[in-house]
Coordinates of C-alpha atoms in Angstrom, one line a residue:
M8 CA 12.3 -0.8 15.6
D9 CA 13.7 -3.7 13.6
S10 CA 13.3 -4.0 9.8
H11 CA 10.4 -6.5 10.1
T12 CA 8.2 -4.0 11.9
K13 CA 8.8 -0.9 9.9
K14 CA 5.7 0.7 8.4
I15 CA 5.1 3.2 5.8
L16 CA 2.0 5.3 5.4
V17 CA 1.1 6.3 1.8
L18 CA -1.2 9.4 1.7
G19 CA -3.2 10.1 -1.3
A20 CA -6.1 12.5 -2.0
T21 CA -7.6 10.1 -4.4
G22 CA -7.0 6.5 -5.4
H23 CA -4.7 7.6 -8.1
C24 CA -2.2 9.3 -5.8
G25 CA 0.6 7.2 -4.5
L26 CA 0.0 4.2 -6.8
G27 CA 3.7 4.1 -7.8
V28 CA 4.7 4.8 -4.2
V29 CA 2.6 1.9 -2.9
D30 CA 4.2 -0.4 -5.6
R31 CA 7.7 0.6 -4.6
A32 CA 7.0 0.5 -0.9
C33 CA 5.5 -3.0 -1.2
A34 CA 8.6 -4.1 -3.2
R35 CA 11.0 -3.0 -0.5
R36 CA 12.1 -5.8 1.6
N37 CA 12.9 -3.8 4.8
I38 CA 9.3 -2.6 5.2
G39 CA 7.0 -4.8 7.1
A40 CA 3.7 -3.1 6.3
V41 CA 2.3 -0.5 3.9
T42 CA -0.9 1.5 4.7
A43 CA -2.4 3.4 1.9
L44 CA -4.8 6.1 3.1
V45 CA -7.3 6.9 0.3
R46 CA -10.6 8.7 -0.1
N47 CA -12.3 5.9 -2.0
K48 CA -11.3 2.4 -0.8
E49 CA -13.3 0.5 -3.5
R50 CA -11.7 2.6 -6.3
A51 CA -8.2 2.2 -4.8
E52 CA -8.6 -1.6 -4.5
K53 CA -9.3 -1.7 -8.3
L54 CA -6.3 0.5 -9.0
F55 CA -4.1 -1.5 -6.7
A56 CA -5.3 -4.9 -8.1
D57 CA -2.0 -5.6 -9.9
I58 CA 0.0 -4.8 -6.7
L59 CA -2.4 -6.9 -4.5
A60 CA -2.0 -9.8 -6.9
K61 CA 1.7 -10.1 -6.3
D62 CA 2.9 -12.9 -3.9
G63 CA 3.3 -11.7 -0.4
V64 CA 2.0 -8.2 -1.0
R65 CA -1.6 -8.7 0.2
D66 CA -0.4 -9.4 3.7
K67 CA 1.7 -6.3 3.6
L68 CA -0.7 -3.7 2.1
T69 CA -3.6 -2.3 4.0
I70 CA -6.0 0.2 2.3
V71 CA -7.7 2.6 4.7
E72 CA -10.5 5.0 3.7
G73 CA -10.3 8.3 5.4

């Protein structure tokens, strides 16, 4: 797997979990995609708003409810 296709899955019991991890993961250049698995997608999107606002991050971050 080359550096452009690497993915990281960030697991969190609530939207609060993994916020810093998501931010750091999105900032890493060698990760192609970040998936945050949260219990409440709406709440997580509000918490991740600053991260999602950064250039190039919206394409990289996927928030999945589960």
